[in-house]
């Protein structure tokens, strides 16, 4: 772990930076970047499609400006089982479930993408804001009752036993909640982060909505902190193994407090981090950032504070470790470096897990670009033992990952539906794989859709912009509908990619 920076070390770093190549490390790990592709993709087109994807995941009454026109209204009575309005929100992936935990993380990451890179999106900014608002509107409904959060709509086991369009749903729309007697600090902490981050997104364009989001975030965080415990403890059979809180609830409390500090600049939340950080796992090593584990994201978020237009890394002694921990994560994903603890496929893709691996690719790429931005603003670098890693190096690694996703890989396949000449045609997604209501007005019953599920025919509806789980550790991808681990898209795969694509598109003058 890097030592706290001294003044002399900072001065030395400045002179080292003057000598560094714009794309290099100060160690032999420079060679790990030598295989980067120089051909540029149309990142602006990919950005447009990555945002459009969210319209295909919408639940509820669709607006007049809906662009994914093969979709129709669905879930219009959601919440009625408990006499609450839970219409709206997003289906998480290829099923017809509304899981609050990944939906909140999706909203947080969409918001963070806009906070860091929204000013680079140009004409796509309103569409991205709409995507955020579709999520926050639902989260406001889910938190409208004091000390209660409605965390899920639908029974996953029954839902997964059917292959039907969301417009045809006839499975039970069961509603599950957490409250004072059944705690849910993890999902409450993530909703806190989502609402607080979104309040920053809408601060200038819709101040009243921004204020509503922030006040609700503060209220939800108080609930999360007072009634501590994981939501999967009381809802195990309903949320597991789909979205169990495997990492516990501590990371979400830290994450939520970090976002409230960013949204309010209230020192109370920074004091909370200082007082509770170690008990919440702040000093534990993690090299993965996902809907379940937020430690890495919190560390990077806490590694700087904003004062006016300038960025400063935290000087508070008790918080210096967040810069060090952020560096440790960055070091862990440097390809080919002796200090790296991450696996890469032969074709160069970051590989964390066999199921839905692309979520780690997109989240890591976003963090690399965001941290590079923080480092650049603070005029510093990341320290990996005796090596220095520059912001330019982090950007190159992130670009390589995004380029792989878009087609620079052994199969020459884009893993984003609708981007490039070759992309997955049989994704694991009910609405995409069945004919639309317009094309087939007759209801498709629960089990009738399995004839299409088992077919080798391409999906009749392109879920444009959807990024699937991706290839295996050997860069192989079968493009089979039944292979949900590799062929299923998810909102939390796309959300961090939106920010990464916005940066890459602007950096190459495409927007």
PDB file of N, CA and C in Angstrom, residues 1-2 25 29 285-287 323-342 344 368 371 381-389 394 397:
ATOM      1  N   UNK A   1       0.851  -1.192   0.000  1.00  0.00           N
ATOM      2  CA  UNK A   1       0.000   0.000   0.000  1.00  0.00           C
ATOM      3  C   UNK A   1       0.885   1.239   0.000  1.00  0.00           C
ATOM      4  N   UNK A   2       0.643   2.240  -0.878  1.00  0.00           N
ATOM      5  CA  UNK A   2       1.467   3.434  -0.931  1.00  0.00           C
ATOM      6  C   UNK A   2       1.432   4.180   0.388  1.00  0.00           C
ATOM      7  N   UNK A  25       3.934   4.266 -18.069  1.00  0.00           N
ATOM      8  CA  UNK A  25       4.226   4.076 -16.664  1.00  0.00           C
ATOM      9  C   UNK A  25       5.697   4.408 -16.449  1.00  0.00           C
ATOM     10  N   UNK A  29       6.015  -1.930 -16.669  1.00  0.00           N
ATOM     11  CA  UNK A  29       4.633  -2.234 -17.033  1.00  0.00           C
ATOM     12  C   UNK A  29       4.176  -1.449 -18.247  1.00  0.00           C
ATOM     13  N   UNK A 285      -9.338  -4.495   1.552  1.00  0.00           N
ATOM     14  CA  UNK A 285      -8.976  -4.445   0.131  1.00  0.00           C
ATOM     15  C   UNK A 285     -10.075  -5.074  -0.720  1.00  0.00           C
ATOM     16  N   UNK A 286     -10.461  -4.383  -1.770  1.00  0.00           N
ATOM     17  CA  UNK A 286     -11.418  -4.898  -2.755  1.00  0.00           C
ATOM     18  C   UNK A 286     -10.905  -4.542  -4.135  1.00  0.00           C
ATOM     19  N   UNK A 287     -11.034  -5.453  -5.079  1.00  0.00           N
ATOM     20  CA  UNK A 287     -10.652  -5.121  -6.460  1.00  0.00           C
ATOM     21  C   UNK A 287     -11.826  -5.332  -7.403  1.00  0.00           C
ATOM     22  N   UNK A 323      -7.284   8.058  -0.639  1.00  0.00           N
ATOM     23  CA  UNK A 323      -6.438   8.183  -1.834  1.00  0.00           C
ATOM     24  C   UNK A 323      -5.562   6.942  -1.969  1.00  0.00           C
ATOM     25  N   UNK A 324      -5.003   6.473  -0.844  1.00  0.00           N
ATOM     26  CA  UNK A 324      -4.150   5.291  -0.885  1.00  0.00           C
ATOM     27  C   UNK A 324      -4.949   4.052  -1.307  1.00  0.00           C
ATOM     28  N   UNK A 325      -6.140   3.893  -0.743  1.00  0.00           N
ATOM     29  CA  UNK A 325      -6.965   2.745  -1.103  1.00  0.00           C
ATOM     30  C   UNK A 325      -7.418   2.831  -2.565  1.00  0.00           C
ATOM     31  N   UNK A 326      -7.710   4.043  -3.033  1.00  0.00           N
ATOM     32  CA  UNK A 326      -8.080   4.209  -4.437  1.00  0.00           C
ATOM     33  C   UNK A 326      -6.909   3.806  -5.329  1.00  0.00           C
ATOM     34  N   UNK A 327      -5.696   4.213  -4.953  1.00  0.00           N
ATOM     35  CA  UNK A 327      -4.511   3.809  -5.702  1.00  0.00           C
ATOM     36  C   UNK A 327      -4.368   2.291  -5.714  1.00  0.00           C
ATOM     37  N   UNK A 328      -4.636   1.665  -4.573  1.00  0.00           N
ATOM     38  CA  UNK A 328      -4.492   0.210  -4.486  1.00  0.00           C
ATOM     39  C   UNK A 328      -5.409  -0.496  -5.474  1.00  0.00           C
ATOM     40  N   UNK A 329      -6.645   0.001  -5.586  1.00  0.00           N
ATOM     41  CA  UNK A 329      -7.552  -0.592  -6.564  1.00  0.00           C
ATOM     42  C   UNK A 329      -7.025  -0.384  -7.976  1.00  0.00           C
ATOM     43  N   UNK A 330      -6.609   0.828  -8.290  1.00  0.00           N
ATOM     44  CA  UNK A 330      -6.082   1.123  -9.622  1.00  0.00           C
ATOM     45  C   UNK A 330      -4.911   0.200  -9.937  1.00  0.00           C
ATOM     46  N   UNK A 331      -4.009   0.028  -8.965  1.00  0.00           N
ATOM     47  CA  UNK A 331      -2.849  -0.832  -9.183  1.00  0.00           C
ATOM     48  C   UNK A 331      -3.268  -2.270  -9.470  1.00  0.00           C
ATOM     49  N   UNK A 332      -4.353  -2.700  -8.842  1.00  0.00           N
ATOM     50  CA  UNK A 332      -4.777  -4.098  -8.962  1.00  0.00           C
ATOM     51  C   UNK A 332      -5.281  -4.464 -10.349  1.00  0.00           C
ATOM     52  N   UNK A 333      -5.628  -3.463 -11.169  1.00  0.00           N
ATOM     53  CA  UNK A 333      -6.193  -3.764 -12.488  1.00  0.00           C
ATOM     54  C   UNK A 333      -5.255  -3.403 -13.634  1.00  0.00           C
ATOM     55  N   UNK A 334      -4.014  -3.006 -13.337  1.00  0.00           N
ATOM     56  CA  UNK A 334      -3.058  -2.676 -14.397  1.00  0.00           C
ATOM     57  C   UNK A 334      -2.655  -3.966 -15.110  1.00  0.00           C
ATOM     58  N   UNK A 335      -2.963  -4.105 -16.389  1.00  0.00           N
ATOM     59  CA  UNK A 335      -2.649  -5.374 -17.079  1.00  0.00           C
ATOM     60  C   UNK A 335      -1.155  -5.592 -17.220  1.00  0.00           C
ATOM     61  N   UNK A 336      -0.710  -6.792 -16.894  1.00  0.00           N
ATOM     62  CA  UNK A 336       0.684  -7.177 -17.097  1.00  0.00           C
ATOM     63  C   UNK A 336       1.642  -6.691 -16.043  1.00  0.00           C
ATOM     64  N   UNK A 337       1.193  -5.891 -15.098  1.00  0.00           N
ATOM     65  CA  UNK A 337       2.089  -5.352 -14.082  1.00  0.00           C
ATOM     66  C   UNK A 337       2.296  -6.373 -12.967  1.00  0.00           C
ATOM     67  N   UNK A 338       3.465  -6.333 -12.336  1.00  0.00           N
ATOM     68  CA  UNK A 338       3.767  -7.289 -11.271  1.00  0.00           C
ATOM     69  C   UNK A 338       2.860  -7.096 -10.071  1.00  0.00           C
ATOM     70  N   UNK A 339       2.340  -5.887  -9.899  1.00  0.00           N
ATOM     71  CA  UNK A 339       1.498  -5.608  -8.741  1.00  0.00           C
ATOM     72  C   UNK A 339       0.013  -5.797  -9.038  1.00  0.00           C
ATOM     73  N   UNK A 340      -0.321  -6.242 -10.245  1.00  0.00           N
ATOM     74  CA  UNK A 340      -1.717  -6.447 -10.608  1.00  0.00           C
ATOM     75  C   UNK A 340      -2.254  -7.748 -10.031  1.00  0.00           C
ATOM     76  N   UNK A 341      -3.517  -7.734  -9.621  1.00  0.00           N
ATOM     77  CA  UNK A 341      -4.154  -8.960  -9.123  1.00  0.00           C
ATOM     78  C   UNK A 341      -5.355  -9.334  -9.978  1.00  0.00           C
ATOM     79  N   UNK A 342      -5.452  -8.784 -11.171  1.00  0.00           N
ATOM     80  CA  UNK A 342      -6.596  -9.028 -12.042  1.00  0.00           C
ATOM     81  C   UNK A 342      -6.230  -9.957 -13.188  1.00  0.00           C
ATOM     82  N   UNK A 344      -6.848 -11.260 -17.099  1.00  0.00           N
ATOM     83  CA  UNK A 344      -7.278 -10.799 -18.416  1.00  0.00           C
ATOM     84  C   UNK A 344      -7.347 -11.989 -19.358  1.00  0.00           C
ATOM     85  N   UNK A 368     -11.647   4.053 -13.874  1.00  0.00           N
ATOM     86  CA  UNK A 368     -10.333   4.451 -14.389  1.00  0.00           C
ATOM     87  C   UNK A 368     -10.389   5.844 -14.998  1.00  0.00           C
ATOM     88  N   UNK A 371     -11.105   8.448 -12.144  1.00  0.00           N
ATOM     89  CA  UNK A 371      -9.930   8.672 -11.294  1.00  0.00           C
ATOM     90  C   UNK A 371      -8.840   9.413 -12.065  1.00  0.00           C
ATOM     91  N   UNK A 381      -0.494  11.678  -9.429  1.00  0.00           N
ATOM     92  CA  UNK A 381      -0.488  10.385 -10.094  1.00  0.00           C
ATOM     93  C   UNK A 381      -0.913   9.312  -9.112  1.00  0.00           C
ATOM     94  N   UNK A 382      -1.063   8.089  -9.599  1.00  0.00           N
ATOM     95  CA  UNK A 382      -1.297   6.946  -8.723  1.00  0.00           C
ATOM     96  C   UNK A 382       0.034   6.265  -8.455  1.00  0.00           C
ATOM     97  N   UNK A 383       0.187   5.764  -7.231  1.00  0.00           N
ATOM     98  CA  UNK A 383       1.428   5.105  -6.826  1.00  0.00           C
ATOM     99  C   UNK A 383       1.170   3.626  -6.624  1.00  0.00           C
ATOM    100  N   UNK A 384       1.962   2.827  -7.330  1.00  0.00           N
ATOM    101  CA  UNK A 384       1.860   1.376  -7.233  1.00  0.00           C
ATOM    102  C   UNK A 384       3.218   0.831  -6.807  1.00  0.00           C
ATOM    103  N   UNK A 385       3.433   0.755  -5.491  1.00  0.00           N
ATOM    104  CA  UNK A 385       4.735   0.354  -5.003  1.00  0.00           C
ATOM    105  C   UNK A 385       5.778   1.365  -5.448  1.00  0.00           C
ATOM    106  N   UNK A 386       6.755   0.903  -6.209  1.00  0.00           N
ATOM    107  CA  UNK A 386       7.782   1.803  -6.711  1.00  0.00           C
ATOM    108  C   UNK A 386       7.475   2.370  -8.072  1.00  0.00           C
ATOM    109  N   UNK A 387       6.277   2.160  -8.568  1.00  0.00           N
ATOM    110  CA  UNK A 387       5.912   2.612  -9.904  1.00  0.00           C
ATOM    111  C   UNK A 387       4.918   3.753  -9.837  1.00  0.00           C
ATOM    112  N   UNK A 388       4.976   4.603 -10.832  1.00  0.00           N
ATOM    113  CA  UNK A 388       4.038   5.702 -10.985  1.00  0.00           C
ATOM    114  C   UNK A 388       3.128   5.401 -12.168  1.00  0.00           C
ATOM    115  N   UNK A 389       1.848   5.569 -11.987  1.00  0.00           N
ATOM    116  CA  UNK A 389       0.882   5.355 -13.052  1.00  0.00           C
ATOM    117  C   UNK A 389       0.203   6.685 -13.345  1.00  0.00           C
ATOM    118  N   UNK A 394      -4.161   5.365 -17.348  1.00  0.00           N
ATOM    119  CA  UNK A 394      -5.471   4.872 -16.939  1.00  0.00           C
ATOM    120  C   UNK A 394      -6.473   5.029 -18.068  1.00  0.00           C
ATOM    121  N   UNK A 397      -5.919   2.276 -20.672  1.00  0.00           N
ATOM    122  CA  UNK A 397      -6.434   0.979 -20.249  1.00  0.00           C
ATOM    123  C   UNK A 397      -7.947   0.945 -20.410  1.00  0.00           C
TER     124      UNK A 397
END
